[in-house]
């Protein structure tokens, strides 16, 4: 459909009447403003366009995410109900690590609810307030940062192999702050505003710092996890070792899935600069939320609050304590044996004395 606009005589401005265009076919639709006369080069235009789908103002590539966030909020709600019921039941045995897990679960639920409210408001009004979206993005960045720091702390053996992170605390906080800033900038650029179709190549460029930090964190996590496993094997703490082996397997599967999906995402964005595959674009965002939730469920399963939670806690030289107990039991056995041996010797000595006395009496009688 073409709408012609003309300048009358020597007029330097003109006005276009409001027009409503019915869309009868699903697809990617574009609006172009073209100056046919070379003399009109540099023309300035002001105004706004309003786009609406049958279900609301939400763009077609974003509409499936609103439903997705509802399901994710329900999933987080169920996980929260299970976790916090056990959390309150065994409050006295809760570990510091389990407090961190509870915080990540709460932030995850809060984030999903905020995303749904942001999308729902956009769908109803056609407006997306910058402050609201920036707040949602900030909560999401905090949750992603804490999730990664939680996995890093678990891999370092925090609360299990070591009571604190010690000198590594400042480094962990520094990488966390850096990741938060990079994630915040990327998400604000992509989400804040009514609608911003950032090209695939631009999104790829903005995502490089975030991807680099993720790669660095993965390397650090597996290096720390390897050291923790070595310590547990050296101390022969089978219960903790079994948990960490399961955790390392789950983490390895998550990393393999992440690398495969990143490869697909780079291909998807690089080959679709004009969002022509808009109907399936929501899956790119949804995958990371699903993967994060799945890994959180694994952590919740492995470190679930229970009466025996304290057996996973850090204790000073557990393996050596076990050896000391064995040594003490052996020492007790040896001391008892020694005492009984002395008593036996004393008995034998007394018997020998009595025999000598009897013999002397017999000699006297003879």
GROMACS .gro file of C-alpha atoms in nm, residues 3-359:
model
  357
    3UNK     CA    1   0.041   0.675   0.056
    4UNK     CA    2   0.160   0.975  -0.142
    5UNK     CA    3   0.249   1.302   0.029
    6UNK     CA    4   0.316   1.619  -0.172
    7UNK     CA    5   0.448   1.967  -0.097
    8UNK     CA    6   0.229   2.239  -0.244
    9UNK     CA    7   0.416   2.521  -0.416
   10UNK     CA    8   0.692   2.664  -0.202
   11UNK     CA    9   0.563   2.516   0.124
   12UNK     CA   10   0.838   2.386   0.349
   13UNK     CA   11   0.609   2.155   0.548
   14UNK     CA   12   0.315   1.928   0.487
   15UNK     CA   13   0.097   1.700   0.689
   16UNK     CA   14  -0.015   1.342   0.639
   17UNK     CA   15  -0.365   1.248   0.741
   18UNK     CA   16  -0.415   0.965   0.987
   19UNK     CA   17  -0.457   0.635   0.806
   20UNK     CA   18  -0.557   0.290   0.929
   21UNK     CA   19  -0.420  -0.009   0.742
   22UNK     CA   20  -0.587  -0.347   0.797
   23UNK     CA   21  -0.342  -0.640   0.803
   24UNK     CA   22  -0.495  -0.961   0.673
   25UNK     CA   23  -0.187  -1.181   0.648
   26UNK     CA   24   0.049  -1.301   0.920
   27UNK     CA   25   0.409  -1.204   0.853
   28UNK     CA   26   0.679  -0.940   0.899
   29UNK     CA   27   0.540  -0.603   0.781
   30UNK     CA   28   0.755  -0.295   0.718
   31UNK     CA   29   0.681   0.075   0.682
   32UNK     CA   30   0.916   0.273   0.455
   33UNK     CA   31   0.936   0.651   0.404
   34UNK     CA   32   1.083   0.725   0.062
   35UNK     CA   33   1.170   1.066  -0.087
   36UNK     CA   34   1.120   1.033  -0.463
   37UNK     CA   35   1.250   1.382  -0.549
   38UNK     CA   36   1.627   1.434  -0.497
   39UNK     CA   37   1.550   1.791  -0.384
   40UNK     CA   38   1.378   1.652  -0.076
   41UNK     CA   39   1.698   1.494   0.056
   42UNK     CA   40   1.737   1.570   0.427
   43UNK     CA   41   1.365   1.598   0.494
   44UNK     CA   42   1.281   1.571   0.864
   45UNK     CA   43   0.974   1.372   0.966
   46UNK     CA   44   0.798   1.351   1.303
   47UNK     CA   45   0.504   1.147   1.424
   48UNK     CA   46   0.431   0.795   1.541
   49UNK     CA   47   0.298   0.466   1.414
   50UNK     CA   48   0.082   0.231   1.618
   51UNK     CA   49   0.090  -0.142   1.549
   52UNK     CA   50  -0.160  -0.386   1.695
   53UNK     CA   51  -0.208  -0.759   1.663
   54UNK     CA   52  -0.544  -0.935   1.714
   55UNK     CA   53  -0.443  -1.024   2.072
   56UNK     CA   54  -0.295  -0.687   2.167
   57UNK     CA   55  -0.009  -0.446   2.105
   58UNK     CA   56   0.267  -0.696   2.183
   59UNK     CA   57   0.481  -0.766   1.873
   60UNK     CA   58   0.450  -1.112   1.723
   61UNK     CA   59   0.804  -1.218   1.814
   62UNK     CA   60   0.746  -1.123   2.181
   63UNK     CA   61   0.389  -1.251   2.228
   64UNK     CA   62   0.486  -1.617   2.299
   65UNK     CA   63   0.718  -1.502   2.579
   66UNK     CA   64   0.427  -1.363   2.781
   67UNK     CA   65   0.272  -1.712   2.797
   68UNK     CA   66   0.615  -1.864   2.859
   69UNK     CA   67   0.675  -1.641   3.163
   70UNK     CA   68   0.344  -1.757   3.310
   71UNK     CA   69   0.458  -2.120   3.295
   72UNK     CA   70   0.802  -2.031   3.430
   73UNK     CA   71   0.644  -1.839   3.721
   74UNK     CA   72   0.432  -2.146   3.803
   75UNK     CA   73   0.743  -2.367   3.788
   76UNK     CA   74   0.934  -2.134   4.023
   77UNK     CA   75   0.631  -2.118   4.251
   78UNK     CA   76   0.620  -2.498   4.281
   79UNK     CA   77   0.994  -2.513   4.345
   80UNK     CA   78   0.960  -2.237   4.606
   81UNK     CA   79   0.678  -2.421   4.783
   82UNK     CA   80   0.879  -2.745   4.802
   83UNK     CA   81   1.204  -2.576   4.902
   84UNK     CA   82   1.067  -2.334   5.162
   85UNK     CA   83   0.849  -2.602   5.325
   86UNK     CA   84   1.165  -2.803   5.392
   87UNK     CA   85   1.356  -2.482   5.465
   88UNK     CA   86   1.121  -2.389   5.752
   89UNK     CA   87   1.083  -2.746   5.872
   90UNK     CA   88   1.457  -2.796   5.927
   91UNK     CA   89   1.542  -2.435   6.008
   92UNK     CA   90   1.786  -2.524   6.285
   93UNK     CA   91   1.995  -2.742   6.051
   94UNK     CA   92   2.009  -2.497   5.757
   95UNK     CA   93   2.351  -2.432   5.605
   96UNK     CA   94   2.478  -2.096   5.481
   97UNK     CA   95   2.480  -2.238   5.129
   98UNK     CA   96   2.109  -2.321   5.155
   99UNK     CA   97   2.033  -1.959   5.245
  100UNK     CA   98   2.196  -1.856   4.916
  101UNK     CA   99   1.990  -2.113   4.724
  102UNK     CA  100   1.671  -1.977   4.881
  103UNK     CA  101   1.765  -1.623   4.773
  104UNK     CA  102   1.820  -1.733   4.411
  105UNK     CA  103   1.484  -1.915   4.405
  106UNK     CA  104   1.305  -1.607   4.538
  107UNK     CA  105   1.473  -1.378   4.284
  108UNK     CA  106   1.387  -1.618   4.003
  109UNK     CA  107   1.018  -1.617   4.094
  110UNK     CA  108   1.020  -1.237   4.131
  111UNK     CA  109   1.188  -1.197   3.791
  112UNK     CA  110   0.936  -1.417   3.606
  113UNK     CA  111   0.643  -1.229   3.762
  114UNK     CA  112   0.794  -0.891   3.667
  115UNK     CA  113   0.858  -1.000   3.308
  116UNK     CA  114   0.499  -1.115   3.274
  117UNK     CA  115   0.363  -0.789   3.417
  118UNK     CA  116   0.588  -0.585   3.184
  119UNK     CA  117   0.474  -0.778   2.877
  120UNK     CA  118   0.110  -0.776   2.987
  121UNK     CA  119   0.112  -0.397   3.033
  122UNK     CA  120   0.277  -0.353   2.693
  123UNK     CA  121   0.016  -0.578   2.533
  124UNK     CA  122  -0.276  -0.387   2.686
  125UNK     CA  123  -0.159  -0.026   2.647
  126UNK     CA  124   0.094  -0.031   2.365
  127UNK     CA  125   0.333   0.157   2.595
  128UNK     CA  126   0.644   0.023   2.766
  129UNK     CA  127   0.762   0.262   3.042
  130UNK     CA  128   1.140   0.286   3.053
  131UNK     CA  129   1.155   0.285   3.434
  132UNK     CA  130   0.945  -0.032   3.463
  133UNK     CA  131   1.144  -0.225   3.204
  134UNK     CA  132   1.476  -0.104   3.347
  135UNK     CA  133   1.367  -0.232   3.689
  136UNK     CA  134   1.274  -0.572   3.545
  137UNK     CA  135   1.605  -0.594   3.359
  138UNK     CA  136   1.799  -0.503   3.675
  139UNK     CA  137   1.629  -0.776   3.879
  140UNK     CA  138   1.708  -1.024   3.601
  141UNK     CA  139   2.074  -0.917   3.592
  142UNK     CA  140   2.101  -0.954   3.972
  143UNK     CA  141   1.948  -1.301   3.955
  144UNK     CA  142   2.182  -1.414   3.675
  145UNK     CA  143   2.483  -1.279   3.862
  146UNK     CA  144   2.389  -1.448   4.191
  147UNK     CA  145   2.317  -1.775   4.010
  148UNK     CA  146   2.665  -1.781   3.861
  149UNK     CA  147   2.829  -1.683   4.189
  150UNK     CA  148   2.630  -1.956   4.365
  151UNK     CA  149   2.760  -2.220   4.122
  152UNK     CA  150   3.113  -2.083   4.158
  153UNK     CA  151   3.091  -2.089   4.539
  154UNK     CA  152   2.955  -2.444   4.539
  155UNK     CA  153   3.238  -2.551   4.307
  156UNK     CA  154   3.491  -2.397   4.545
  157UNK     CA  155   3.344  -2.604   4.828
  158UNK     CA  156   3.204  -2.309   5.022
  159UNK     CA  157   3.040  -2.434   5.342
  160UNK     CA  158   3.136  -2.794   5.261
  161UNK     CA  159   3.514  -2.814   5.220
  162UNK     CA  160   3.599  -2.463   5.341
  163UNK     CA  161   3.409  -2.244   5.592
  164UNK     CA  162   3.469  -1.923   5.392
  165UNK     CA  163   3.612  -1.825   5.056
  166UNK     CA  164   3.901  -1.654   5.233
  167UNK     CA  165   4.123  -1.447   5.005
  168UNK     CA  166   3.911  -1.540   4.703
  169UNK     CA  167   3.614  -1.338   4.829
  170UNK     CA  168   3.734  -1.011   4.671
  171UNK     CA  169   3.800  -1.182   4.338
  172UNK     CA  170   3.458  -1.347   4.337
  173UNK     CA  171   3.287  -1.016   4.417
  174UNK     CA  172   3.488  -0.841   4.145
  175UNK     CA  173   3.391  -1.090   3.873
  176UNK     CA  174   3.032  -1.072   3.998
  177UNK     CA  175   3.019  -0.693   3.975
  178UNK     CA  176   3.176  -0.699   3.628
  179UNK     CA  177   2.929  -0.959   3.504
  180UNK     CA  178   2.636  -0.763   3.648
  181UNK     CA  179   2.740  -0.446   3.460
  182UNK     CA  180   2.791  -0.633   3.130
  183UNK     CA  181   2.460  -0.819   3.163
  184UNK     CA  182   2.274  -0.501   3.263
  185UNK     CA  183   2.404  -0.306   2.961
  186UNK     CA  184   2.319  -0.587   2.720
  187UNK     CA  185   1.966  -0.636   2.853
  188UNK     CA  186   1.890  -0.263   2.872
  189UNK     CA  187   2.003  -0.214   2.512
  190UNK     CA  188   1.787  -0.503   2.396
  191UNK     CA  189   1.473  -0.456   2.607
  192UNK     CA  190   1.430  -0.096   2.723
  193UNK     CA  191   1.201   0.109   2.497
  194UNK     CA  192   0.865   0.046   2.336
  195UNK     CA  193   1.018  -0.189   2.082
  196UNK     CA  194   1.371  -0.195   1.954
  197UNK     CA  195   1.459  -0.422   1.664
  198UNK     CA  196   1.833  -0.440   1.715
  199UNK     CA  197   1.995  -0.614   1.420
  200UNK     CA  198   2.142  -0.959   1.462
  201UNK     CA  199   2.499  -0.836   1.412
  202UNK     CA  200   2.453  -0.555   1.666
  203UNK     CA  201   2.320  -0.800   1.925
  204UNK     CA  202   2.615  -1.025   1.854
  205UNK     CA  203   2.859  -0.739   1.919
  206UNK     CA  204   2.685  -0.635   2.241
  207UNK     CA  205   2.684  -0.992   2.365
  208UNK     CA  206   3.060  -1.045   2.329
  209UNK     CA  207   3.162  -0.908   2.674
  210UNK     CA  208   2.885  -1.110   2.837
  211UNK     CA  209   2.992  -1.425   2.651
  212UNK     CA  210   3.359  -1.370   2.741
  213UNK     CA  211   3.275  -1.340   3.112
  214UNK     CA  212   3.059  -1.651   3.094
  215UNK     CA  213   3.347  -1.846   2.937
  216UNK     CA  214   3.585  -1.721   3.208
  217UNK     CA  215   3.340  -1.821   3.482
  218UNK     CA  216   3.296  -2.168   3.333
  219UNK     CA  217   3.673  -2.218   3.329
  220UNK     CA  218   3.703  -2.098   3.689
  221UNK     CA  219   3.412  -2.315   3.801
  222UNK     CA  220   3.555  -2.637   3.657
  223UNK     CA  221   3.904  -2.561   3.787
  224UNK     CA  222   3.766  -2.507   4.138
  225UNK     CA  223   3.543  -2.813   4.112
  226UNK     CA  224   3.840  -3.029   4.019
  227UNK     CA  225   4.034  -2.911   4.326
  228UNK     CA  226   3.733  -2.970   4.552
  229UNK     CA  227   3.693  -3.326   4.425
  230UNK     CA  228   4.062  -3.392   4.487
  231UNK     CA  229   4.031  -3.267   4.847
  232UNK     CA  230   3.726  -3.485   4.912
  233UNK     CA  231   3.899  -3.789   4.765
  234UNK     CA  232   4.209  -3.726   4.976
  235UNK     CA  233   3.999  -3.702   5.295
  236UNK     CA  234   3.783  -4.000   5.188
  237UNK     CA  235   3.454  -3.822   5.263
  238UNK     CA  236   3.228  -4.045   5.055
  239UNK     CA  237   2.897  -3.863   5.122
  240UNK     CA  238   3.020  -3.523   5.006
  241UNK     CA  239   3.222  -3.677   4.724
  242UNK     CA  240   2.912  -3.847   4.583
  243UNK     CA  241   2.717  -3.520   4.586
  244UNK     CA  242   2.996  -3.329   4.412
  245UNK     CA  243   3.032  -3.596   4.146
  246UNK     CA  244   2.661  -3.569   4.065
  247UNK     CA  245   2.691  -3.191   4.061
  248UNK     CA  246   2.990  -3.200   3.825
  249UNK     CA  247   2.803  -3.433   3.587
  250UNK     CA  248   2.500  -3.202   3.581
  251UNK     CA  249   2.726  -2.902   3.526
  252UNK     CA  250   2.906  -3.075   3.239
  253UNK     CA  251   2.574  -3.151   3.067
  254UNK     CA  252   2.466  -2.787   3.113
  255UNK     CA  253   2.791  -2.655   2.963
  256UNK     CA  254   2.768  -2.887   2.661
  257UNK     CA  255   2.407  -2.779   2.604
  258UNK     CA  256   2.510  -2.412   2.642
  259UNK     CA  257   2.792  -2.438   2.388
  260UNK     CA  258   2.564  -2.611   2.138
  261UNK     CA  259   2.293  -2.349   2.187
  262UNK     CA  260   2.538  -2.057   2.163
  263UNK     CA  261   2.657  -2.195   1.828
  264UNK     CA  262   2.299  -2.213   1.707
  265UNK     CA  263   2.220  -1.865   1.844
  266UNK     CA  264   2.519  -1.708   1.665
  267UNK     CA  265   2.411  -1.872   1.341
  268UNK     CA  266   2.048  -1.767   1.395
  269UNK     CA  267   2.128  -1.401   1.463
  270UNK     CA  268   2.399  -1.365   1.199
  271UNK     CA  269   2.179  -1.505   0.923
  272UNK     CA  270   1.865  -1.314   1.020
  273UNK     CA  271   1.955  -0.942   1.029
  274UNK     CA  272   1.595  -0.833   0.949
  275UNK     CA  273   1.412  -1.066   1.193
  276UNK     CA  274   1.247  -1.267   0.919
  277UNK     CA  275   1.234  -1.575   1.145
  278UNK     CA  276   1.049  -1.377   1.410
  279UNK     CA  277   0.804  -1.655   1.498
  280UNK     CA  278   1.078  -1.873   1.648
  281UNK     CA  279   1.296  -1.593   1.792
  282UNK     CA  280   1.141  -1.625   2.139
  283UNK     CA  281   1.299  -1.971   2.181
  284UNK     CA  282   1.645  -1.808   2.196
  285UNK     CA  283   1.552  -1.623   2.514
  286UNK     CA  284   1.342  -1.903   2.661
  287UNK     CA  285   1.618  -2.165   2.640
  288UNK     CA  286   1.846  -1.983   2.886
  289UNK     CA  287   1.567  -1.947   3.142
  290UNK     CA  288   1.485  -2.318   3.112
  291UNK     CA  289   1.851  -2.421   3.145
  292UNK     CA  290   1.904  -2.195   3.447
  293UNK     CA  291   1.592  -2.334   3.615
  294UNK     CA  292   1.695  -2.695   3.546
  295UNK     CA  293   2.041  -2.642   3.698
  296UNK     CA  294   1.885  -2.472   3.999
  297UNK     CA  295   1.657  -2.774   4.047
  298UNK     CA  296   1.962  -3.003   4.047
  299UNK     CA  297   2.131  -2.790   4.313
  300UNK     CA  298   1.811  -2.787   4.521
  301UNK     CA  299   1.790  -3.167   4.497
  302UNK     CA  300   2.153  -3.224   4.598
  303UNK     CA  301   2.152  -2.974   4.887
  304UNK     CA  302   1.789  -3.006   4.998
  305UNK     CA  303   1.723  -2.911   5.365
  306UNK     CA  304   1.689  -3.218   5.587
  307UNK     CA  305   1.774  -3.351   5.931
  308UNK     CA  306   2.111  -3.464   5.800
  309UNK     CA  307   2.202  -3.130   5.639
  310UNK     CA  308   2.484  -3.078   5.887
  311UNK     CA  309   2.669  -3.381   5.757
  312UNK     CA  310   2.730  -3.182   5.436
  313UNK     CA  311   2.866  -2.887   5.634
  314UNK     CA  312   3.232  -2.801   5.671
  315UNK     CA  313   3.409  -2.974   5.960
  316UNK     CA  314   3.773  -2.945   6.057
  317UNK     CA  315   3.970  -3.239   5.915
  318UNK     CA  316   3.686  -3.491   5.899
  319UNK     CA  317   3.904  -3.769   5.765
  320UNK     CA  318   4.165  -3.718   6.038
  321UNK     CA  319   3.896  -3.722   6.306
  322UNK     CA  320   3.788  -4.062   6.184
  323UNK     CA  321   4.145  -4.187   6.207
  324UNK     CA  322   4.175  -4.042   6.559
  325UNK     CA  323   3.862  -4.226   6.668
  326UNK     CA  324   4.005  -4.551   6.537
  327UNK     CA  325   4.333  -4.482   6.714
  328UNK     CA  326   4.153  -4.409   7.039
  329UNK     CA  327   3.952  -4.731   7.017
  330UNK     CA  328   4.269  -4.926   6.947
  331UNK     CA  329   4.446  -4.753   7.236
  332UNK     CA  330   4.159  -4.837   7.466
  333UNK     CA  331   4.180  -5.200   7.357
  334UNK     CA  332   4.554  -5.205   7.414
  335UNK     CA  333   4.530  -5.048   7.759
  336UNK     CA  334   4.258  -5.292   7.866
  337UNK     CA  335   4.465  -5.577   7.739
  338UNK     CA  336   4.767  -5.450   7.926
  339UNK     CA  337   4.573  -5.415   8.250
  340UNK     CA  338   4.426  -5.762   8.215
  341UNK     CA  339   4.772  -5.898   8.139
  342UNK     CA  340   4.911  -5.735   8.452
  343UNK     CA  341   4.627  -5.875   8.656
  344UNK     CA  342   4.689  -6.217   8.509
  345UNK     CA  343   5.058  -6.190   8.595
  346UNK     CA  344   4.969  -6.083   8.945
  347UNK     CA  345   4.740  -6.384   8.980
  348UNK     CA  346   5.010  -6.611   8.851
  349UNK     CA  347   5.255  -6.447   9.089
  350UNK     CA  348   5.024  -6.499   9.384
  351UNK     CA  349   4.971  -6.859   9.282
  352UNK     CA  350   5.344  -6.914   9.263
  353UNK     CA  351   5.394  -6.761   9.608
  354UNK     CA  352   5.124  -6.979   9.760
  355UNK     CA  353   5.279  -7.288   9.603
  356UNK     CA  354   5.621  -7.199   9.750
  357UNK     CA  355   5.466  -7.154  10.093
  358UNK     CA  356   5.298  -7.492  10.069
  359UNK     CA  357   5.624  -7.656   9.970
   0.00000   0.00000   0.00000
